[in-house]
XYZ file of C-alpha atoms in Angstrom:
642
model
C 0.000 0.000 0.000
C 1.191 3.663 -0.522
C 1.355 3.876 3.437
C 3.469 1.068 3.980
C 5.976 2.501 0.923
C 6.003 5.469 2.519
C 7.065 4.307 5.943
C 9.491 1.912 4.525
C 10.818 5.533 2.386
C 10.423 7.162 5.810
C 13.170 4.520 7.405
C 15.572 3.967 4.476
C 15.814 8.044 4.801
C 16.539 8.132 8.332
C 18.520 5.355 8.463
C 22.656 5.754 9.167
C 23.681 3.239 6.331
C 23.644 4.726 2.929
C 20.758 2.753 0.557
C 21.216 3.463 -3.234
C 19.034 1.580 -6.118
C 20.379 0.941 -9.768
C 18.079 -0.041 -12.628
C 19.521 -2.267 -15.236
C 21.237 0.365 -16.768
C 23.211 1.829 -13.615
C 21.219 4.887 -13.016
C 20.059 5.541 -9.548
C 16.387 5.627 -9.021
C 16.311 5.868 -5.219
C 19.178 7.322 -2.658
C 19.183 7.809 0.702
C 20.559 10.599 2.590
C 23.202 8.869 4.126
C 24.528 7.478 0.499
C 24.829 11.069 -0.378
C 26.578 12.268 2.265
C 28.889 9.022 2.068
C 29.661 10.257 -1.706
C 30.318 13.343 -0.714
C 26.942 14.983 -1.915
C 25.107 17.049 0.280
C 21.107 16.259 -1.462
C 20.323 12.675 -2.803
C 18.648 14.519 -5.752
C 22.329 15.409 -7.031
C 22.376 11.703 -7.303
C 18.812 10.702 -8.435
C 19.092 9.727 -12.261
C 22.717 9.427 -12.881
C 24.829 6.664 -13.574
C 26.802 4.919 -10.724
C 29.880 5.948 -13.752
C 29.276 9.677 -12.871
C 29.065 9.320 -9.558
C 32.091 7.435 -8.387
C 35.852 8.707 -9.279
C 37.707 7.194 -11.668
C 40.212 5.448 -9.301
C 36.886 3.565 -7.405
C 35.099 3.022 -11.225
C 37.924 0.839 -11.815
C 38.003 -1.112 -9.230
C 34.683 -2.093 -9.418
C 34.713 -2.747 -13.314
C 37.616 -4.785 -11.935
C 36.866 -6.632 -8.597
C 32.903 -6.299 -8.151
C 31.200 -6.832 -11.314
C 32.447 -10.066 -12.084
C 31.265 -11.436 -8.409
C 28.092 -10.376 -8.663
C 27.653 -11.871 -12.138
C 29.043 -14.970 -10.132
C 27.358 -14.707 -7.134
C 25.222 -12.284 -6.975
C 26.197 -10.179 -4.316
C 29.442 -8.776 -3.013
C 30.195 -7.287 0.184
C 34.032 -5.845 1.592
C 35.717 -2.808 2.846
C 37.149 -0.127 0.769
C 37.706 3.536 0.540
C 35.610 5.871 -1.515
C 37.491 8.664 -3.150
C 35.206 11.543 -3.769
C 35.846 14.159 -6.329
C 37.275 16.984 -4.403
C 40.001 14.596 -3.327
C 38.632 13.222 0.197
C 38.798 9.850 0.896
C 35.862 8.031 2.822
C 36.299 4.261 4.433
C 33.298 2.464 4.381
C 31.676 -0.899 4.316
C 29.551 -1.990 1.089
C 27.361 -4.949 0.429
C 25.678 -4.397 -3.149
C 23.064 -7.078 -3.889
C 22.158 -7.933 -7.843
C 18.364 -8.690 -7.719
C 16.224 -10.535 -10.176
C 14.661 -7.954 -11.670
C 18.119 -6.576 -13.000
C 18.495 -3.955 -10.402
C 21.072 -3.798 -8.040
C 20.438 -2.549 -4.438
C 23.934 -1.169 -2.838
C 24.011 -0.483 1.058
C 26.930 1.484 3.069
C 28.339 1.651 6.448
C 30.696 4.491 7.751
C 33.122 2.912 9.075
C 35.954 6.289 10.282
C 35.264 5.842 13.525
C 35.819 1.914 13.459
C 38.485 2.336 11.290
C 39.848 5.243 13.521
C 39.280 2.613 16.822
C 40.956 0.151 14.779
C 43.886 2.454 14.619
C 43.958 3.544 18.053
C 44.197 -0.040 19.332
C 47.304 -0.918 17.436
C 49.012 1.684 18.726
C 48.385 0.964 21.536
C 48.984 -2.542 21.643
C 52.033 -1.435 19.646
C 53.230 0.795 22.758
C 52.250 -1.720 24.888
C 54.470 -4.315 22.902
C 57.240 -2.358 23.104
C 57.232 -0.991 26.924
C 56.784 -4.401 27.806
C 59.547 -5.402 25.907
C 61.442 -2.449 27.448
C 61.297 -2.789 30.819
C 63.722 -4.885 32.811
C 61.085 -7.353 33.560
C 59.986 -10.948 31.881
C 56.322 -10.654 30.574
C 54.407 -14.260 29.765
C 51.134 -15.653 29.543
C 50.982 -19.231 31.152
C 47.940 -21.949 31.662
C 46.998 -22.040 35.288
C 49.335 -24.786 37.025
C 52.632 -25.168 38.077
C 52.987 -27.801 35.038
C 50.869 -25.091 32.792
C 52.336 -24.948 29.345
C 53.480 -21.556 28.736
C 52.046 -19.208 25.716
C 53.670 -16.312 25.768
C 57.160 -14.932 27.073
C 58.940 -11.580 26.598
C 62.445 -11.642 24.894
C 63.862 -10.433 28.677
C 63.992 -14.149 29.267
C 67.169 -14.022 27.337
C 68.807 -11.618 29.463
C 67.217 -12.534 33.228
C 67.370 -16.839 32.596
C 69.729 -17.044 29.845
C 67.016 -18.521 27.377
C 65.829 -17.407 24.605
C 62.189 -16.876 24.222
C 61.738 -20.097 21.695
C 63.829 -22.313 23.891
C 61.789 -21.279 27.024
C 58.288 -22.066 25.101
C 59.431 -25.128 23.150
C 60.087 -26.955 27.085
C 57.651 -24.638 28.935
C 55.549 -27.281 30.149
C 58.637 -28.340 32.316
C 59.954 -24.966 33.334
C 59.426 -25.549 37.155
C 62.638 -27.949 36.947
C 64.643 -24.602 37.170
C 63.323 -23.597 40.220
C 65.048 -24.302 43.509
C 63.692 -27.672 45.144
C 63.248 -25.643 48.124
C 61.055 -22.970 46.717
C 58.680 -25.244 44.479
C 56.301 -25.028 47.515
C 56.372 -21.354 47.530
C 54.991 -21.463 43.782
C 51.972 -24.380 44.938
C 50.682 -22.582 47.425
C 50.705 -19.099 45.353
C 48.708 -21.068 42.531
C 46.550 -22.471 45.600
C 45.760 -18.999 46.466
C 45.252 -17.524 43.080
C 42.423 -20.486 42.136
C 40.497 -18.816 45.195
C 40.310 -15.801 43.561
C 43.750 -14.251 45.061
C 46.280 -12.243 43.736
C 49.521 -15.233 42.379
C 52.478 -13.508 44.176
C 55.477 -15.384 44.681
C 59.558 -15.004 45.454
C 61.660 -17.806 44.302
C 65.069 -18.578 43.231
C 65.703 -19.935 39.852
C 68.899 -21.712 37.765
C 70.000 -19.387 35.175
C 70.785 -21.275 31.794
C 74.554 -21.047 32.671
C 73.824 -22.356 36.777
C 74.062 -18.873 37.944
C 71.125 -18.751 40.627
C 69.015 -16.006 41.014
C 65.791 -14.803 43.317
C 62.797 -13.609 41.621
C 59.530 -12.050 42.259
C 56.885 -13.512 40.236
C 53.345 -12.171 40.218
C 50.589 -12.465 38.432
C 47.131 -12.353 37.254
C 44.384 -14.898 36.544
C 42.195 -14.251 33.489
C 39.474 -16.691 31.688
C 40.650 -18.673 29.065
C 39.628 -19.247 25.199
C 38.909 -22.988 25.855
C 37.970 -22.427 29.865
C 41.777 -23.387 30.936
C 42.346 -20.373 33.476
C 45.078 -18.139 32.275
C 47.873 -16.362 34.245
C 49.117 -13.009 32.806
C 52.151 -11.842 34.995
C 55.409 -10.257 35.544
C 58.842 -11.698 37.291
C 61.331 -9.026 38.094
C 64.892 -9.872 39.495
C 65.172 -9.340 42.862
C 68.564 -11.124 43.416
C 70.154 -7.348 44.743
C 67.232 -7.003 47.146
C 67.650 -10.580 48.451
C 71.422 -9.718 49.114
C 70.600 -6.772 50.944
C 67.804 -8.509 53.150
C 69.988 -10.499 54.282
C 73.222 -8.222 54.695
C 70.654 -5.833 56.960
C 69.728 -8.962 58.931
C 72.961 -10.327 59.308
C 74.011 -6.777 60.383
C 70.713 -6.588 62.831
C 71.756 -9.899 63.920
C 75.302 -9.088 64.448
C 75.076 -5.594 66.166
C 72.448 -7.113 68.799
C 74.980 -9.626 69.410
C 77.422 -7.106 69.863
C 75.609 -4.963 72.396
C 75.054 -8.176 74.387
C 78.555 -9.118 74.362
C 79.666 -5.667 75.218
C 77.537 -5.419 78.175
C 78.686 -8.883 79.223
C 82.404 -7.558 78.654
C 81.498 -4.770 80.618
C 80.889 -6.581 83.561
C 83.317 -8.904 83.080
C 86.221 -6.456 82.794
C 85.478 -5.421 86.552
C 85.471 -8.845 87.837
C 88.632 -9.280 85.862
C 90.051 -6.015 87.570
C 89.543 -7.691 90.897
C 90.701 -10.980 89.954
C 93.714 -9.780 88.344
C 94.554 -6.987 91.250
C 93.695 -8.969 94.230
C 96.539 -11.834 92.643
C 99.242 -8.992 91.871
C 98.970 -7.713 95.635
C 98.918 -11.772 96.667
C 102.443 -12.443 94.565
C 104.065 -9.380 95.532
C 103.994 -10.799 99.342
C 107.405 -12.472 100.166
C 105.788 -14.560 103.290
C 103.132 -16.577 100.488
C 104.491 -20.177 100.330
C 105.306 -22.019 97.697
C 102.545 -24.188 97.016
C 100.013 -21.555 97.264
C 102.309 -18.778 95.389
C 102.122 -21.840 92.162
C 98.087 -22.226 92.775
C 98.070 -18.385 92.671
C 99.790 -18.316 89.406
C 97.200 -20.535 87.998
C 94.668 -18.039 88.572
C 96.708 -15.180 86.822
C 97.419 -17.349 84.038
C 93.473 -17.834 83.677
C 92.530 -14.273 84.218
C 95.065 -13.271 81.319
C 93.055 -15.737 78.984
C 89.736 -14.320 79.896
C 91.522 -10.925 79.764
C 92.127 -11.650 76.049
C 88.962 -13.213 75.480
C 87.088 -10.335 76.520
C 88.950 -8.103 74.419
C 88.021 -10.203 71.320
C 84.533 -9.540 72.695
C 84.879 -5.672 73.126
C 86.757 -6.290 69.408
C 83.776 -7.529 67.957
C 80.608 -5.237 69.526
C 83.178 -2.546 68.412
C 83.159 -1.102 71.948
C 87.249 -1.223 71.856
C 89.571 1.977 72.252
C 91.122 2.539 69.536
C 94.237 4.856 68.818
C 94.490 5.382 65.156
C 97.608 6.933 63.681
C 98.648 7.028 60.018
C 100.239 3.940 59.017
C 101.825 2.448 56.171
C 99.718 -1.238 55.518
C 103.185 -2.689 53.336
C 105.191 -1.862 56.532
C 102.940 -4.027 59.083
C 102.631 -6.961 56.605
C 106.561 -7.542 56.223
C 107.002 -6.631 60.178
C 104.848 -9.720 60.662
C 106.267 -11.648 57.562
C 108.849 -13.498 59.433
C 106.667 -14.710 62.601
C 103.627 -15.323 60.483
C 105.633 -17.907 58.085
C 107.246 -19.526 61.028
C 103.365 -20.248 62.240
C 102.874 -22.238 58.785
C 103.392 -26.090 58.435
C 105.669 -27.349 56.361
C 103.143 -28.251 52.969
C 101.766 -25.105 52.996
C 103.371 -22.185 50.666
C 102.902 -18.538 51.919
C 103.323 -15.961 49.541
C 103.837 -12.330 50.320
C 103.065 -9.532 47.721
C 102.631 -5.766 48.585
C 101.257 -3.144 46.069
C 103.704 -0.739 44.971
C 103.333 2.911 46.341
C 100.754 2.122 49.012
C 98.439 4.645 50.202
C 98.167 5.581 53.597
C 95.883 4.131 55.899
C 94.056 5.757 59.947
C 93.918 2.943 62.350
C 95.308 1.265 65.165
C 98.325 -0.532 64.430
C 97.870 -3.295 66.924
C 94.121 -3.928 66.341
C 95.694 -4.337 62.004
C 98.049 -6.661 63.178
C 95.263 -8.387 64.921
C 93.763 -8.865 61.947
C 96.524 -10.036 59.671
C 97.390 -12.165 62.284
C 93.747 -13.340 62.879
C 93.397 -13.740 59.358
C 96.085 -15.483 58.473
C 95.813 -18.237 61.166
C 91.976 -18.476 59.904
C 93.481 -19.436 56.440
C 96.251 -22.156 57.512
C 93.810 -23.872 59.553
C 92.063 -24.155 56.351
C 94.685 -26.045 55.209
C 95.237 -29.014 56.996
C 97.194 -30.904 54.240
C 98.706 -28.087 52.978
C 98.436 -25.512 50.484
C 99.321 -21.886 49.020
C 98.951 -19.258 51.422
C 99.047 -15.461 49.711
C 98.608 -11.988 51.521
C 98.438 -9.210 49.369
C 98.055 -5.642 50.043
C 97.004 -2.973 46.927
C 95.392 0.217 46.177
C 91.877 0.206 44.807
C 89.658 2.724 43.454
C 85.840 1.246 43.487
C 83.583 2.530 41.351
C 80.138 2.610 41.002
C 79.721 -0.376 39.354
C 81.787 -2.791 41.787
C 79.404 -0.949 44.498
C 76.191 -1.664 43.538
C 77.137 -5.516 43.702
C 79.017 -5.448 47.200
C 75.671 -3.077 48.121
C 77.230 -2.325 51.306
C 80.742 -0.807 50.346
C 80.300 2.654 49.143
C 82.393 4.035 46.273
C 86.186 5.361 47.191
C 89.711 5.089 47.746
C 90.747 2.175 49.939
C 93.911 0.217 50.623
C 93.081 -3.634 50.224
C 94.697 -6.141 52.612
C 93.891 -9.758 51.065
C 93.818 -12.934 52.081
C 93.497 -16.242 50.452
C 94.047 -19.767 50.863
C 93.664 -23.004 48.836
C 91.831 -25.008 51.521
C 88.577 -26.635 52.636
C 86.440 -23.539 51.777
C 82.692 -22.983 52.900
C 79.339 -23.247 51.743
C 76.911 -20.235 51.306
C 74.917 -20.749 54.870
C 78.513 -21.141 56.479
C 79.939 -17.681 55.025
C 76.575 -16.277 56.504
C 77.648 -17.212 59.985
C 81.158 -16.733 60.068
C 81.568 -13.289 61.520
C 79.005 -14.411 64.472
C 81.239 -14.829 68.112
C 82.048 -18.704 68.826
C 81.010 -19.557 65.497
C 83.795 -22.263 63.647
C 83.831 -24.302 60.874
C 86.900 -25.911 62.381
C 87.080 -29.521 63.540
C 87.754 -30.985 66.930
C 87.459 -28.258 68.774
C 89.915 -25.847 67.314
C 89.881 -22.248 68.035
C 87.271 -20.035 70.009
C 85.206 -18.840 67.201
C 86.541 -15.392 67.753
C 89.181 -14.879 65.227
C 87.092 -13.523 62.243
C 84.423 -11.930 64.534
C 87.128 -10.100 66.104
C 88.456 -9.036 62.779
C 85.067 -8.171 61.641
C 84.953 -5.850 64.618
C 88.243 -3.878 64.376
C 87.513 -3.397 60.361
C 84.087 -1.826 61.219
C 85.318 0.527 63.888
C 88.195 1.689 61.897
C 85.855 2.684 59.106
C 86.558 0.136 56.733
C 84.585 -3.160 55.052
C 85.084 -6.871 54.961
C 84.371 -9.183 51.922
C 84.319 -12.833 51.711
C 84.129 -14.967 48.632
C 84.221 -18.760 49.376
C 83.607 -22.138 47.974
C 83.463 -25.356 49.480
C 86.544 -27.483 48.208
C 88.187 -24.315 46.954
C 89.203 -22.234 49.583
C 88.635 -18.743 50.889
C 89.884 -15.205 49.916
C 88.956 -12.836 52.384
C 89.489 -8.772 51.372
C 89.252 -5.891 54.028
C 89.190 -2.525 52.716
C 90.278 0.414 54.720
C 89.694 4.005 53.456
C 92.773 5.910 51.815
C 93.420 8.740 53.251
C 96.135 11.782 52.702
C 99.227 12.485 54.495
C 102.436 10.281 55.526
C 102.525 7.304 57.471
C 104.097 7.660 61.287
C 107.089 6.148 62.589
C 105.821 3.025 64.569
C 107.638 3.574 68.329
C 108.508 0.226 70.135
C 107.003 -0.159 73.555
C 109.749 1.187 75.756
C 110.903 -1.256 78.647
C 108.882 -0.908 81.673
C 110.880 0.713 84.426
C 110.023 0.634 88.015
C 106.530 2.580 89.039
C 107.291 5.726 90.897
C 104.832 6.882 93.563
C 104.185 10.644 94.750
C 102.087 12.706 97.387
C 99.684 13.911 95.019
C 95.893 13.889 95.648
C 93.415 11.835 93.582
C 89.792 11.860 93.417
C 89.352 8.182 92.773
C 85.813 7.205 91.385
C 83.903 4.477 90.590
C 80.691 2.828 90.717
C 82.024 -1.020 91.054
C 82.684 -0.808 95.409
C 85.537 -3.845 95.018
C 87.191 -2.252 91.907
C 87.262 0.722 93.781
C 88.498 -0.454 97.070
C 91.498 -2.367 95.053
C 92.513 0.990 93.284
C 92.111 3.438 96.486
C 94.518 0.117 97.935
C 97.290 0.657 95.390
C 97.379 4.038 95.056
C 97.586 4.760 98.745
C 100.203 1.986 99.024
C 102.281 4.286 96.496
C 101.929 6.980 98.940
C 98.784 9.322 97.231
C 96.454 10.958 99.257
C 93.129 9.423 97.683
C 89.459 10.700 98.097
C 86.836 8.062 96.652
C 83.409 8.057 95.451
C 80.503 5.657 93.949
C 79.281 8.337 91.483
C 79.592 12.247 89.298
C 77.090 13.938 92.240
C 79.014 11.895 95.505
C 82.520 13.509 93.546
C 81.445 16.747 92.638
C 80.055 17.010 96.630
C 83.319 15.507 97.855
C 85.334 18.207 95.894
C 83.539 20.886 97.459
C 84.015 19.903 100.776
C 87.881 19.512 100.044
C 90.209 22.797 101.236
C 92.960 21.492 99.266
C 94.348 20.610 95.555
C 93.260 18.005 93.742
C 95.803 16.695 91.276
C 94.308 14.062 89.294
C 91.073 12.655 88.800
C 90.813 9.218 88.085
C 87.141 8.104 86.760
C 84.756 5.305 85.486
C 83.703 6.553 81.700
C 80.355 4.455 82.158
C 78.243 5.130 85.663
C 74.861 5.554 86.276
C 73.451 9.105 85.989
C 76.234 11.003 85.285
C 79.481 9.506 82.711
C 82.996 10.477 83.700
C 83.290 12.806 80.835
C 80.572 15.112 82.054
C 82.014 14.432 85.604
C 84.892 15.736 84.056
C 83.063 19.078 82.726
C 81.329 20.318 85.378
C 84.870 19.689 88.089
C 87.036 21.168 85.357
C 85.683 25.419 86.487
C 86.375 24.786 89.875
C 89.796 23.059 89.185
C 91.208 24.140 86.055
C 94.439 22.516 86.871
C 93.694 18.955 87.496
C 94.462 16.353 84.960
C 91.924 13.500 84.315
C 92.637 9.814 83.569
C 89.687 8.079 82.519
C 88.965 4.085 82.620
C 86.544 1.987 81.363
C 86.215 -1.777 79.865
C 84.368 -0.804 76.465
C 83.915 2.653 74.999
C 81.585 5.409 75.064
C 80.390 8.361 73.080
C 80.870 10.537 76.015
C 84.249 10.024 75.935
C 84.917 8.905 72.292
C 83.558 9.409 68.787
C 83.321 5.800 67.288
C 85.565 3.926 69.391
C 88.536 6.310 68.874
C 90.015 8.062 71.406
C 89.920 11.870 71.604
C 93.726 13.059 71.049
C 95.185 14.426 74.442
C 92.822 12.148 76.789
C 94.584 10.081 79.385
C 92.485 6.466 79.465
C 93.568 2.911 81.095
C 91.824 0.229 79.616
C 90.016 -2.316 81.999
C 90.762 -4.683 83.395
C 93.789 -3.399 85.085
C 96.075 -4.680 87.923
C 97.648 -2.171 90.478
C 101.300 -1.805 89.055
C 99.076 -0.714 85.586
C 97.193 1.588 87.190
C 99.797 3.413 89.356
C 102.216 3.290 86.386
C 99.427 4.860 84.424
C 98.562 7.607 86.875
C 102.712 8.331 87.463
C 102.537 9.130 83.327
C 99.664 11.418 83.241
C 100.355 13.356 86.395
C 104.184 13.901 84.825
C 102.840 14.181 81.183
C 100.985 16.803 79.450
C 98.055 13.927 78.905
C 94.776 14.105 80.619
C 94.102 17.812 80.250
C 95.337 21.214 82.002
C 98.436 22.204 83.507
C 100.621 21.451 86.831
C 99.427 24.595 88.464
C 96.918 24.015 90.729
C 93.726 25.669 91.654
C 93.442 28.747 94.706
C 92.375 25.898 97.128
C 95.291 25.279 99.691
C 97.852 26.462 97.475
């Protein structure tokens, strides 16, 4: 009916596609508005009666002459994607499905397809980008079925540089891959997988073989998407996280190491005033002429055991760093071939002991005798390595570390160091045992050998003088152990001997005497007074500073604890020092303090006696500083009973 034509015209006129009809002869006898527009006409009746020959350009009339007439004589019908070129020069993309139909027409219906084609665009580029970030960044991409044996279907070409594989060899023997993950971690990756299935994030650290052994740690997390034939997909990322491992562990081996070192100093602490006791009370007992025999030998006994627990608590105070040091600028070669001659006699007889020292040495701050603890340490670590023999070298050289040898020993900044090495050709140690090796009473050695304090000692000196300790080991291979110590500028010191210790001198001078142990106390104010000094004691700072108010006269020396409750000898020190400008100060202590020291080294011009001390020490000690210029201030004294 003329009603339903015209609401069929109504639609084909509204409607987005472009409609066009063609009588047998070409010409259009109906056009939409959308065809128009599509041809680049702004009215269909620009259209209405021409031939389709007029109407399309050139370029488009010969590709249908050449690819759509002869399908629709085949088939009748043709449909594809091409791009109309109108006349000004614009080009169009749109769809086309032309339709011969009985009758001899042909009906030909359009889609614009710019913004599809523009979407189209967009997401190649982008997946392009995405393509080429992802195979960018320092990180292994992949797509893998669900399962720890889940065949893999994608992989990044990072796998080449992160396992060692390329990206082919990965995929070709994916469905095997967990075989180069550690045994020990294969549980880490089942339970992440457990977790993901229940609708969790897959996040999981594990180490992995490298194609050439090396082993590495990785962080491995992922996503779990549908898959095209229901087999759950994981889409993920696995970053190297070897550096970070190392550094975990270096932070909790330092954690682990500097608790352990404030609980040995405190013990050493304690310790070092028993020891003062001990050691004093057996002086004063051999000095007496009357003691007989038998008991003078069992009396010996006891010294000889109070100098071994003397020099174990030193390792001790060596190790939590709580030592005194007394650095002065030494030449490294110098020390090494000063000990050359006693260190070789220490060797057996198989094992070869090599000496080489780097040419024009830099100059090193430290204590000399805590360096030669350390060679010597060091190199009895490394013949005990050896027990059927082997080559022994220490080396000493100048190195300059960049930025580069840094970031792998992450704790060692860049610099200028002097290297002292050490290697051997013995047993060597595993991985776990490096790890421990620094710890106090720790040894790899067998029946019983050594304390377990030689390298935590060493570890302790290197750290307090400034400087850092490397280990590289291998079980059947032996050990090279390499401390570096920071250059620094100036010439090395003459190294004095220790002059020979001449009979201790008393005097009539007056010392304030304090400290907060009563028996060490008591056994100082004993030997001093024996030596003929007037002594004035106290437990504490506040019990002094009263006591040397109440005192008319001079006060020559002070002699205090560094460590007391409430108030440390230092600030003792301080608030006496107006009152008395003249009096000198001698301070003792069995481990350091920042009150009296920065970092374990001792403050140039300050008098200190290390604990534990026995009475001829002490009063020898006390002789030096009241006839030196150490400890502070001059021999005048202050107004009182001058």
């Amino acid at each position: 009916t003329s009603d339903s034509l015209r609401r069929h015209t109504q639609a084909m006129n509204s409607s987005l596609d472009g409609m066009a009809i063609l009588d047998r002869q070409g010409v259009h006898t109906y056009v939409n508005a959308a065809f128009a527009r599509m041809m680049g006409y702004a009215d269909p009746q620009q259209i209405l009666g021409r031939k389709w020959l007029d109407v399309y350009s050139d370029e488009d009339r010969r590709f249908a002459e050449a690819e759509i007439r002869d399908v629709l004589i085949k088939d009748g019908k043709w449909f594809g994607a091409l791009t109309i070129h109108h006349r000004d020069g614009a080009e169009f993309p749109m769809e086309l499905a032309i339709t011969a139909l009985p009758n001899g027409e042909t009906v030909c219906v359009t889609r614009d397809i710019e913004d599809r084609r523009l979407a189209e665009a967009a997401r190649l580029h982008a997946e392009a980008k995405y393509r080429k970030l992802v195979e960018q960044v320092a990180a292994i991409s992949y797509i893998a079925r669900l399962g720890i044996d889940g065949e893999w279907l994608y992989v990044s070409p990072q796998i080449e540089t992160m396992f060692g594989f390329s990206a082919e060899e990965w995929l070709n023997d994916s469905r095997d891959w967990v075989r180069h993950v550690h045994p020990d971690d294969r549980k880490v990756i089942e339970e992440a997988e457990a977790a993901s299935r229940r609708g969790e994030r897959f996040q999981a650290e594990y180490r992995v073989a490298r194609k050439d052994g090396r082993v590495i740690w990785v962080s491995d997390t992922a996503v779990v998407v549908a898959g095209t034939d229901a087999h759950p997909l994981m889409e993920g990322i696995i970053v190297d996280i070897t550096e970070r491992k190392q550094l975990e562990t270096q932070l909790q081996q330092s954690r682990r190491m500097e608790a352990i070192g404030r609980l040995a100093g405190g013990i050493a602490h304690d310790f070092n005033n028993l020891l003062t006791i001990i050691k004093g009370y057996t002086e004063l007992a051999l000095t007496r002429s009357n003691v007989p025999a038998e008991l003078r030998t069992d009396v010996e006994r006891i010294e000889d055991a109070s100098e071994r627990a003397t020099s174990l608590v030193r390792q001790l105070l060596a190790f939590s760093r709580r030592q005194v040091l007394q650095p002065k600028l030494i030449d490294l070669n110098g020390i090494v071939l000063g000990l050359d001659k006693l260190l070789r006699r220490l060797m057996d007889e198989d094992i070869e002991m090599f000496t080489i020292t780097g040419k024009n040495l830099g100059t090193i701050k430290a204590d000399p005798a805590q360096v030669e603890q350390v060679i010597m340490n060091l190199v009895v670590n490394a013949r005990d390595a050896m027990p059927h023999g082997g080559r022994l070298t220490v080396e000493t050289e100048n190195v300059d570390l960049d930025s580069a040898y840094s970031s792998e020993q992450v704790t060692m900044p860049t610099g200028r160091y002097v290297m002292l090495s050490v290697s051997d050709t013995g047993v060597g140690m595993t991985p776990e045992e490096v790890a421990h090796i620094f710890e106090p009473f720790y040894t790899t050695k067998q029946g019983g050998r050594g304390t377990g304090l030689g390298l935590s000692t060493v570890y302790g000196i290197v750290k307090q003088s400034g400087g850092y300790i490397w280990v590289y080991s291998e079980a059947g291979r032996g050990t090279t152990v390499k401390v570096y110590l920071p250059r620094v500028a100036g010439a090395a010191e003459a190294l004095s001997t220790a002059p020979v210790p001449t009979e201790v001198r008393g005097g009539d001078e007056t010392v304030l005497l304090v400290e907060d142990a009563t028996p060490v106390r008591a056994l100082a104010r004993r030997s001093l007074e024996g030596r003929g000094y007037r002594v004035l004691d106290a437990s504490d700072g506040p019990a002094a500073i009263e006591l040397s108010a109440r005192h008319d006269g001079r006060i020559d020396l002070l002699v205090t604890d560094v460590v007391m409750p409430g108030m440390s000898g230092r600030e003792l020190a301080e608030r006496l020092r107006p009152q008395r400008p003249g009096m000198k100060v001698l301070y003792t202590s069995g481990y350091t303090d920042d009150t009296m020291v920065r970092q374990g080294v001792l403050t140039s011009g300050v008098a200190f006696l290390q604990k534990p001390f026995v009475p001829d020490t002490l009063a020898r000690k006390v002789r030096e500083v009241l006839d030196g210029e150490q400890g502070g201030g001059s021999r005048e004294q202050d107004g009182r009973g001058r």
